[in-house]
mmCIF file of C-alpha atoms and ligand atoms in Angstrom:
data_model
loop_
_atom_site.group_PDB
_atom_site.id
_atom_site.type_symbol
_atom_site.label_atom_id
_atom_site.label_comp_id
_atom_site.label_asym_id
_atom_site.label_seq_id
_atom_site.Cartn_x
_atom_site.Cartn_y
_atom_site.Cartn_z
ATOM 1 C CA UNK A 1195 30.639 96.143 -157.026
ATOM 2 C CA UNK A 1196 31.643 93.727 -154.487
ATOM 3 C CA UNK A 1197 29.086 91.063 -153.501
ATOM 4 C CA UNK A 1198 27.655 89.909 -150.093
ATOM 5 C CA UNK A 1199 27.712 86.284 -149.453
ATOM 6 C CA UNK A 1200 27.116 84.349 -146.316
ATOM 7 C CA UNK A 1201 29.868 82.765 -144.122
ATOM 8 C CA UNK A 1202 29.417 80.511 -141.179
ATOM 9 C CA UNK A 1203 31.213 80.989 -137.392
ATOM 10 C CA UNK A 1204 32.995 78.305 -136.869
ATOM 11 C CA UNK A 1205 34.217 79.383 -133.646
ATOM 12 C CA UNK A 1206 34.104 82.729 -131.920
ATOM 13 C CA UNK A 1207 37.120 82.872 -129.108
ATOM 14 C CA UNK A 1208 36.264 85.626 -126.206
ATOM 15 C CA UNK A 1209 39.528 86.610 -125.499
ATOM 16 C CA UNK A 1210 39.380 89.257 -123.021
ATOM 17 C CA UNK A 1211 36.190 91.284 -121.985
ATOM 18 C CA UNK A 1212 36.454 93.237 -125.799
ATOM 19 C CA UNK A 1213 38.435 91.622 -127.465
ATOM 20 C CA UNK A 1214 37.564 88.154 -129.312
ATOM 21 C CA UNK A 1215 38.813 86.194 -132.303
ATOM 22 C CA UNK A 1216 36.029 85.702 -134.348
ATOM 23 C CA UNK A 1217 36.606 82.598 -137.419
ATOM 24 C CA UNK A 1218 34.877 82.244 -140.079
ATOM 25 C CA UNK A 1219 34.085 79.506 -143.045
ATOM 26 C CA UNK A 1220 32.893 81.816 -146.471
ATOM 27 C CA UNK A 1221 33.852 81.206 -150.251
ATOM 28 C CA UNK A 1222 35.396 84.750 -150.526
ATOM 29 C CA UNK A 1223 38.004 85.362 -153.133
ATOM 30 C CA UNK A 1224 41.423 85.492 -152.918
ATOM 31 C CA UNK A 1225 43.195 88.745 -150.999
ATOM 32 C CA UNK A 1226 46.405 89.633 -150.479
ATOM 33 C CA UNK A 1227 48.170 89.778 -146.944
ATOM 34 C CA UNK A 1228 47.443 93.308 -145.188
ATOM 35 C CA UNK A 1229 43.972 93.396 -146.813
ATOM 36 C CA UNK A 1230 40.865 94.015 -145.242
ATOM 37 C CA UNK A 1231 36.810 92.714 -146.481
ATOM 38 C CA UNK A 1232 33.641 94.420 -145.020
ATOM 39 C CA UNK A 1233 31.853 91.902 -142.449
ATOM 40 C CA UNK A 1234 27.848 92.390 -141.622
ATOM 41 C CA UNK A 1235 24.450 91.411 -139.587
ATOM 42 C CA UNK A 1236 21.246 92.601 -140.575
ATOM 43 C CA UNK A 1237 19.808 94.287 -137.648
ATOM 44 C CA UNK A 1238 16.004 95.417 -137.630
ATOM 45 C CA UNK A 1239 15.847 95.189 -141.067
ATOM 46 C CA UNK A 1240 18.809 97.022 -141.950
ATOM 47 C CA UNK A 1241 22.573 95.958 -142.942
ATOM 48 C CA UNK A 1242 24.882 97.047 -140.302
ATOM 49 C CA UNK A 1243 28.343 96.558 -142.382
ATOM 50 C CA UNK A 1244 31.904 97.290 -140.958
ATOM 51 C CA UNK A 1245 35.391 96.888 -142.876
ATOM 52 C CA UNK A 1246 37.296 93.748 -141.070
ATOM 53 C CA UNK A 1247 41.095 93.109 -141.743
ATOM 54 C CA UNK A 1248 41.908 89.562 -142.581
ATOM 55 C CA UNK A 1249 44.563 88.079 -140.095
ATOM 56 C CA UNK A 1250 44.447 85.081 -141.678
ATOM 57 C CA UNK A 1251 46.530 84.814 -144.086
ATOM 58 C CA UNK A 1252 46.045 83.938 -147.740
ATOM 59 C CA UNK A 1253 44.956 80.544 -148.755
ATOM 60 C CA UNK A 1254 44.504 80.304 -144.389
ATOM 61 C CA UNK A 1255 41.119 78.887 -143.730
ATOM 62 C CA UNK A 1256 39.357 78.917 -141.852
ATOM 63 C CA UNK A 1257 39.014 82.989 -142.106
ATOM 64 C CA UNK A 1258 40.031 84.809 -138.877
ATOM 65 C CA UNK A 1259 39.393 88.360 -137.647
ATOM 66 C CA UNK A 1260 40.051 90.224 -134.378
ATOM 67 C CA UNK A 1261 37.592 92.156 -133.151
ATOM 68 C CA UNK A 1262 37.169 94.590 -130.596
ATOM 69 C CA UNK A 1263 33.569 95.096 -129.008
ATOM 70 C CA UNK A 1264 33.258 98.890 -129.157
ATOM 71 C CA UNK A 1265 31.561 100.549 -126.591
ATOM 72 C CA UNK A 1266 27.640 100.940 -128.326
ATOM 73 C CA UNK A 1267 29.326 99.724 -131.123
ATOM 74 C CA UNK A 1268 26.407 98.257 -133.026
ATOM 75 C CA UNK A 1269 28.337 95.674 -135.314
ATOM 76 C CA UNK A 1270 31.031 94.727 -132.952
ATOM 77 C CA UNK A 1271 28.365 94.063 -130.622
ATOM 78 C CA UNK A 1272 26.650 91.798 -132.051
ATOM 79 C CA UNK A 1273 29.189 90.137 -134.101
ATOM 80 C CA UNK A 1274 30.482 89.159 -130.259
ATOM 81 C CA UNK A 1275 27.209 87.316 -129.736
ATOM 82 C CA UNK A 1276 27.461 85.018 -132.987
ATOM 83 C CA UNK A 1277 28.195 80.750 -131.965
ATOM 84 C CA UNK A 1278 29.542 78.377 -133.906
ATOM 85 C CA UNK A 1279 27.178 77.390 -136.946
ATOM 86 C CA UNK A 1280 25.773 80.818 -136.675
ATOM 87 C CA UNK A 1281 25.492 82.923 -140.433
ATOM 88 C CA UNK A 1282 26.709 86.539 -141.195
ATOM 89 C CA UNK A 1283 27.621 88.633 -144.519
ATOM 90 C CA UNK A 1284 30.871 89.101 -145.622
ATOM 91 C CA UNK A 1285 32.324 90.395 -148.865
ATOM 92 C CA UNK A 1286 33.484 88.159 -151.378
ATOM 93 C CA UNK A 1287 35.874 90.513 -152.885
ATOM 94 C CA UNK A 1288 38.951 91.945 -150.487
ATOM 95 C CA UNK A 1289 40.112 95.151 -150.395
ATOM 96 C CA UNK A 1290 42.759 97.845 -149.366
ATOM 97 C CA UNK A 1291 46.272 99.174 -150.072
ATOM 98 C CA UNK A 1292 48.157 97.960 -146.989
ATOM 99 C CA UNK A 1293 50.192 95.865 -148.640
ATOM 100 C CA UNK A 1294 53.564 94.498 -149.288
ATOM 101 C CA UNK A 1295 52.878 95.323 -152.712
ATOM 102 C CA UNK A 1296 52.748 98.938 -152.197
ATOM 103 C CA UNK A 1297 55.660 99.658 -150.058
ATOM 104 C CA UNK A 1298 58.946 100.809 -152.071
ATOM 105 C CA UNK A 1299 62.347 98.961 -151.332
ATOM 106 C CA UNK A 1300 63.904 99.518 -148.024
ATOM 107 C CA UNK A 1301 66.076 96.753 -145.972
ATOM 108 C CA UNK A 1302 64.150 97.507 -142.816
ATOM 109 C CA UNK A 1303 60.468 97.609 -142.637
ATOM 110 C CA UNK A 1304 58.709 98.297 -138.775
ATOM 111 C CA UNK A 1305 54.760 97.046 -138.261
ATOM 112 C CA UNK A 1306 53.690 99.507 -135.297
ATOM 113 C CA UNK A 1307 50.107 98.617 -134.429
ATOM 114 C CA UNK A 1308 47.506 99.504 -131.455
ATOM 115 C CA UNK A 1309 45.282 96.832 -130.150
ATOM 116 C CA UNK A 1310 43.150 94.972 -133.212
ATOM 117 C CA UNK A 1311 45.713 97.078 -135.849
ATOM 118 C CA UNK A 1312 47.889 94.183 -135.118
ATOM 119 C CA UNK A 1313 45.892 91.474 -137.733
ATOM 120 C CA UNK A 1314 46.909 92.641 -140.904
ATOM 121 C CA UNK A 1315 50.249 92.183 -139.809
ATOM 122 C CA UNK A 1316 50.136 88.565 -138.728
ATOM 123 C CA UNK A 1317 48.570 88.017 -142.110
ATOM 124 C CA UNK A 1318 51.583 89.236 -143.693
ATOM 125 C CA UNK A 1319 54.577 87.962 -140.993
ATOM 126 C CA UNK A 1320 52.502 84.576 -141.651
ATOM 127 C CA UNK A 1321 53.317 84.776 -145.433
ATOM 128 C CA UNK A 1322 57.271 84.287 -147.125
ATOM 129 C CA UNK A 1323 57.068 87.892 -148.631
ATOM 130 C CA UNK A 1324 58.472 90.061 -145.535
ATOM 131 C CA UNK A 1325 61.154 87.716 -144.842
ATOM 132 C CA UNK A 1326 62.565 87.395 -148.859
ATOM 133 C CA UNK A 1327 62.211 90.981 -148.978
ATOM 134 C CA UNK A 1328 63.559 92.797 -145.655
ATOM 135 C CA UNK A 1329 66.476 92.729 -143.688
ATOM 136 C CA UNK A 1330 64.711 93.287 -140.667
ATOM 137 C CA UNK A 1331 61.248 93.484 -139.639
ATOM 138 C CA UNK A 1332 60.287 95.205 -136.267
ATOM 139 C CA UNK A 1333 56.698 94.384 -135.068
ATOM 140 C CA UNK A 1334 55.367 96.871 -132.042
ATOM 141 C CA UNK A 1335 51.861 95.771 -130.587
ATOM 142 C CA UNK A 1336 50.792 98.334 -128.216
ATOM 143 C CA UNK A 1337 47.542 98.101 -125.675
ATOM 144 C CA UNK A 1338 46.227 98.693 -122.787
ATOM 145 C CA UNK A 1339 46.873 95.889 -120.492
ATOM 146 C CA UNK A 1340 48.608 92.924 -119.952
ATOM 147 C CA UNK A 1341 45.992 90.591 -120.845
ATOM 148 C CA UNK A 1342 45.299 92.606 -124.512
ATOM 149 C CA UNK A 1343 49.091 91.119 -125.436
ATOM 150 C CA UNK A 1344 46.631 88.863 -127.794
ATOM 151 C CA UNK A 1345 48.764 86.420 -130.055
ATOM 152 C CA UNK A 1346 52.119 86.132 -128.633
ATOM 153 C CA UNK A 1347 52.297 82.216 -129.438
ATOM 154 C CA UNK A 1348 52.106 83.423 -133.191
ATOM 155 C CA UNK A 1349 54.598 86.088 -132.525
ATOM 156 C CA UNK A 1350 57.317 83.719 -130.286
ATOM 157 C CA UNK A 1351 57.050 81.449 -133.782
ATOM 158 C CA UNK A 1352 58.276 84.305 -135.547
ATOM 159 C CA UNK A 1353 61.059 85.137 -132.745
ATOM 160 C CA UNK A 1354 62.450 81.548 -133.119
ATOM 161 C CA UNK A 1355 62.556 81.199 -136.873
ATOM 162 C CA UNK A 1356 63.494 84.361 -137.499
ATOM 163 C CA UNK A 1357 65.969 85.271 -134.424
ATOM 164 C CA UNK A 1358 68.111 87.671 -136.651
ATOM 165 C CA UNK A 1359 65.764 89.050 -138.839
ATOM 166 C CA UNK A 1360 63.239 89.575 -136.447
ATOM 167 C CA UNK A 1361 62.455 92.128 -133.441
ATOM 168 C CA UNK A 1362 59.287 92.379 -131.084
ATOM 169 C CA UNK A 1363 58.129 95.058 -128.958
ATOM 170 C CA UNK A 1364 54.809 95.658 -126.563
ATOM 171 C CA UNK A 1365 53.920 98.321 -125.246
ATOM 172 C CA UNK A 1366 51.281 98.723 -122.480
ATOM 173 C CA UNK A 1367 49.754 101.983 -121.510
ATOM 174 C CA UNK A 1368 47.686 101.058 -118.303
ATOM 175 C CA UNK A 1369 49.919 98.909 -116.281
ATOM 176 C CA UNK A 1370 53.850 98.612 -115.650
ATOM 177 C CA UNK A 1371 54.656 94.898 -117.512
ATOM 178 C CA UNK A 1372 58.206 93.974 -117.200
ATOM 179 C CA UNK A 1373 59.691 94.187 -120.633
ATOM 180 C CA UNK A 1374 57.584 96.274 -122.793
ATOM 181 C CA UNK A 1375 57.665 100.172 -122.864
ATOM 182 C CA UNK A 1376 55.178 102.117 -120.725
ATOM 183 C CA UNK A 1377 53.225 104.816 -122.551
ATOM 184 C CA UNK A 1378 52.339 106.209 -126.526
ATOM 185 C CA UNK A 1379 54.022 105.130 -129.343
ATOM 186 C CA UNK A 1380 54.466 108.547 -130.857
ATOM 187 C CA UNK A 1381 56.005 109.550 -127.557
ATOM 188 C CA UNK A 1382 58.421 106.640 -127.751
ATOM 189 C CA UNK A 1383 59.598 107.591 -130.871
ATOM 190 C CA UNK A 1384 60.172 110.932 -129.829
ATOM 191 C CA UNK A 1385 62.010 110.463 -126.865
ATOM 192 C CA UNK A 1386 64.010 107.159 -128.543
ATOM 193 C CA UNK A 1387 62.964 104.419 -126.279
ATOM 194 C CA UNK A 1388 61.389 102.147 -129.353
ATOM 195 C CA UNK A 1389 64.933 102.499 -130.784
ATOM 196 C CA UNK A 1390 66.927 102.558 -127.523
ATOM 197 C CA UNK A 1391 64.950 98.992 -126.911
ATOM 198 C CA UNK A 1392 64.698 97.167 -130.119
ATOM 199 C CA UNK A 1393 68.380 98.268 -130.332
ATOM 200 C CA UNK A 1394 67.919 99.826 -133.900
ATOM 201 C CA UNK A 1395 67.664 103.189 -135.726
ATOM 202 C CA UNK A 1396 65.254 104.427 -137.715
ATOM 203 C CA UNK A 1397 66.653 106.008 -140.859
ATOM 204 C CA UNK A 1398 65.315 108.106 -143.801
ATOM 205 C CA UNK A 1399 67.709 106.180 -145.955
ATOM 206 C CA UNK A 1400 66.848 102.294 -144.759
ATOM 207 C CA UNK A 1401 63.670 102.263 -143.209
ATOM 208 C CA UNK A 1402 59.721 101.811 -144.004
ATOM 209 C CA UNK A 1403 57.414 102.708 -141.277
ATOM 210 C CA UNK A 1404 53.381 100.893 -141.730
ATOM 211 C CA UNK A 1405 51.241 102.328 -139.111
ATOM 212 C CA UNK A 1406 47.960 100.525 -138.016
ATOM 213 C CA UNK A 1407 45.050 100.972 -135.864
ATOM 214 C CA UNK A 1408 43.747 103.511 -133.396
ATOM 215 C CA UNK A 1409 43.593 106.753 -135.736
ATOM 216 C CA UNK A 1410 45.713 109.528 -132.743
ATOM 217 C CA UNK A 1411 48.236 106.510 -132.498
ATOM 218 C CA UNK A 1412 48.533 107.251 -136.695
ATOM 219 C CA UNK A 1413 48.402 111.187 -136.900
ATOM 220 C CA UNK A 1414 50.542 111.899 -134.026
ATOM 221 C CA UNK A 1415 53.584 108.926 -135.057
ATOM 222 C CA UNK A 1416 52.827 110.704 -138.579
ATOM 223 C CA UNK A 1417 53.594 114.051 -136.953
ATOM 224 C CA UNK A 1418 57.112 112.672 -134.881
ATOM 225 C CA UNK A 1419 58.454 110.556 -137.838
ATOM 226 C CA UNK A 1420 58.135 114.228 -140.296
ATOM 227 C CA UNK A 1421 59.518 115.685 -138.120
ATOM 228 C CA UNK A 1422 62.479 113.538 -137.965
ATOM 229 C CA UNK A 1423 62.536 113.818 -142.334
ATOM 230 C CA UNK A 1424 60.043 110.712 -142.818
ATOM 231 C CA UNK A 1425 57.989 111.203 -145.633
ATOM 232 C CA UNK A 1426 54.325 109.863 -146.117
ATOM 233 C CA UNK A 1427 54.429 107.179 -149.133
ATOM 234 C CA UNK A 1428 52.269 107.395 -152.089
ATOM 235 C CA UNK A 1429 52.181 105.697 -155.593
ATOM 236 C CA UNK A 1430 53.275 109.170 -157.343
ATOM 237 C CA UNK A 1431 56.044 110.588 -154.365
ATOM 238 C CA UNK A 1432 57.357 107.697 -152.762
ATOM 239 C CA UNK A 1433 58.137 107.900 -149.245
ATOM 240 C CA UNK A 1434 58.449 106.035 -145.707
ATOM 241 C CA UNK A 1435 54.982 105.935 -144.106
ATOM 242 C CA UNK A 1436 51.955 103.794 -144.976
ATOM 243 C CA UNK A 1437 49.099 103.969 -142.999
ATOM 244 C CA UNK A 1438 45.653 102.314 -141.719
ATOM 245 C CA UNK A 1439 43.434 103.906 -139.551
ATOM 246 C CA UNK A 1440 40.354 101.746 -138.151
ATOM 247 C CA UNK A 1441 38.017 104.828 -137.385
HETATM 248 C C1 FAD B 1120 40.254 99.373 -143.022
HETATM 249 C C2 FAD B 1120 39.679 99.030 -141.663
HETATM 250 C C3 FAD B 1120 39.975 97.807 -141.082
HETATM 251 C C4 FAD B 1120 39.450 97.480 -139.822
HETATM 252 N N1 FAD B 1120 39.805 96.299 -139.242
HETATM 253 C C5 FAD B 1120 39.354 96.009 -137.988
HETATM 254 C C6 FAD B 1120 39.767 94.810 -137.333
HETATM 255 O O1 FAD B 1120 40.521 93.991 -137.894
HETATM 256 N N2 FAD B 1120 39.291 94.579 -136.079
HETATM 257 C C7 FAD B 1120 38.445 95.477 -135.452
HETATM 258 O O2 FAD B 1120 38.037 95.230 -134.303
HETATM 259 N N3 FAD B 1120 38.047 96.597 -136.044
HETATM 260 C C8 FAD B 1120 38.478 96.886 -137.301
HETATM 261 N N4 FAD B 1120 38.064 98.035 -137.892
HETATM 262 C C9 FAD B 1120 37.048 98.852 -137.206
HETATM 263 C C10 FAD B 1120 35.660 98.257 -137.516
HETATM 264 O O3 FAD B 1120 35.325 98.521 -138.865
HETATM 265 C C11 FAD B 1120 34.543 98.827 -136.633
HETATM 266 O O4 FAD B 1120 34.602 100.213 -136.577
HETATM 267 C C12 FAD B 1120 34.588 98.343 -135.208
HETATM 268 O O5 FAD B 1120 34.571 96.951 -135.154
HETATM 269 C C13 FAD B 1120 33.398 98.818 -134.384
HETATM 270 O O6 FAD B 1120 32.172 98.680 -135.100
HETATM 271 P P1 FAD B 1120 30.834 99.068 -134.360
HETATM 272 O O7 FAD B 1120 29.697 99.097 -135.327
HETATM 273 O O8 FAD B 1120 30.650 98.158 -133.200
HETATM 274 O O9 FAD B 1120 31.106 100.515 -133.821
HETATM 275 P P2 FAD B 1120 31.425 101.847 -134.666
HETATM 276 O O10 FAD B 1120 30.237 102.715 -134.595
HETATM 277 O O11 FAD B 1120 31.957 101.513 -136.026
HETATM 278 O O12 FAD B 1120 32.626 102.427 -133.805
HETATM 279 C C14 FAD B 1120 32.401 103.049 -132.558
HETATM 280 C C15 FAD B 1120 33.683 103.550 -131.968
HETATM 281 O O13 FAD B 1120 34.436 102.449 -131.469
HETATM 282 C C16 FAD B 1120 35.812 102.734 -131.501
HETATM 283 N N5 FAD B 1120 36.479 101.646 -132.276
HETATM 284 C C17 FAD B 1120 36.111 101.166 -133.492
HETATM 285 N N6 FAD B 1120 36.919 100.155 -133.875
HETATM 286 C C18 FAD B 1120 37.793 99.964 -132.864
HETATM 287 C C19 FAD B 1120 38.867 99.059 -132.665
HETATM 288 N N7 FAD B 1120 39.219 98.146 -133.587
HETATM 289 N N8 FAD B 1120 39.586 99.149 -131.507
HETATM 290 C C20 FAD B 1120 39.244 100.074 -130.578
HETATM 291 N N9 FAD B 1120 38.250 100.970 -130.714
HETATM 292 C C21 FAD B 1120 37.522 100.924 -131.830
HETATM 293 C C22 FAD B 1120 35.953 104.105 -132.158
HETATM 294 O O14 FAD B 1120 36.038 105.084 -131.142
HETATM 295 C C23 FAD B 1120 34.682 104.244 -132.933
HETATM 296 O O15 FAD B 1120 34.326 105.571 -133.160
HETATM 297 C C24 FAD B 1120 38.584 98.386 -139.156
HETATM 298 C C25 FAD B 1120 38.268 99.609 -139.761
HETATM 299 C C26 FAD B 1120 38.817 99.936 -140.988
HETATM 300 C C27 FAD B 1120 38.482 101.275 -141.597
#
């Protein structure tokens, strides 16, 4: 069973009004890139636990998450409140299956992630694997507004080292932003304008599809992509769709 052991804030960045990048100093044990590890406060007594995904990546310290501050969301909540120097739980052992490790071959893998579903990503695109194994990598990031495009410094390092290999798109749903698409992913899929603007097909024969984050954002893609012949992946029928949902 995995163990609880105490990590220390070493800084807690408030990014936007729910949104903050909360980093951490722990001794947990090694995980691999796409993994997640449970994070917790003990609140009146009682210990209010919540699975995390690393976006740091391996051997990355110190440890970084980001968080969203749910509305009466009772961890996320108070996690926001914790300063430098300040103690919480985490889980020395990592979990999860979204990993490189798990996804079959394919020469084109695409990362499409809602709001905080973006951090297990970064821990991977921060890591050699993706780029020895794929031919292309397509990262979407989709949110709300403007100021939830969270980590684009990381992601423009990405565009300029890997300017072939490599293809970004945002999406906002609240406000028209010049250059990303306007609206749901599944939608975009469905009516082409992911492919139409990232200037690439997907295709049954070439292409993995990870899905990550807000849990309609998952079914519903999962629902356009079968319906275009993508198949769900598991260990015993391989297919073209991993997911994560975060609730
Ligand atoms: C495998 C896994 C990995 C996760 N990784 C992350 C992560 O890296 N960052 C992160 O912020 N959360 C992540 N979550 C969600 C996280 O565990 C908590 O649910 C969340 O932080 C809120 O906790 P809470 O106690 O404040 O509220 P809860 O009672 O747990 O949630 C209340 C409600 O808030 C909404 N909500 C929860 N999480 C989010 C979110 N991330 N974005 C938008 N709305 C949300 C949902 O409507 C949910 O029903 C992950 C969940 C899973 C299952």
């Amino acid at each position: 069973m995995a163990q609880w052991i105490q990590g220390t804030v070493v800084d807690n960045i408030h990014r936007t009004e729910n949104l903050f990048s909360l980093r951490i100093d722990a001794a947990v044990d090694d995980f691999t890139a796409g993994q997640f590890t449970s994070l917790a406060i003990d609140i009146d007594g009682e210990r209010v636990a919540r699975p995390y995904s690393y976006l740091s990546s391996p051997g990355q310290r110190p440890l970084e998450f980001f968080c969203y501050t749910a509305t009466d969301g009772l961890l996320s909540n108070a996690l926001v409140k914790l300063d430098s120097g300040d103690q919480l739980w985490i889980k020395q052992q990592p979990t999860g299956f979204f990993v490189l490790r798990e996804i079959p071959v394919a020469d084109e893998l695409w990362m499409l992630g809602t709001g905080t579903g973006i951090a297990p990503y970064i821990s991977i695109l921060n890591t050699s694997e993706p780029w020895d194994r794929f031919q292309h990598i397509v990262l979407v990031q989709a949110v709300r507004t403007q100021a939830d495009l969270l980590y684009q410094e990381m992601i423009k390092t990405f565009e300029s080292k890997y300017p072939d290999q490599f293809s970004f798109q945002a999406y906002v749903s609240r406000e028209p932003v010049p250059g990303t698409i306007t609206g749901r992913v599944p939608a975009s899929i469905e009516n082409g304008s992911l492919e139409a603007s990232v200037g690439r097909q997907l295709n049954t024969e070439l292409s993995h599809i990870m899905l990550c984050g807000n849990p309609d954002m998952v079914k519903d893609t999962v629902i356009v992509l079968k319906g275009r012949g993508f198949r769900k992946h598991r260990r015993r029928t391989p297919g073209h769709i991993t997911v994560e949902s975060f609730w």
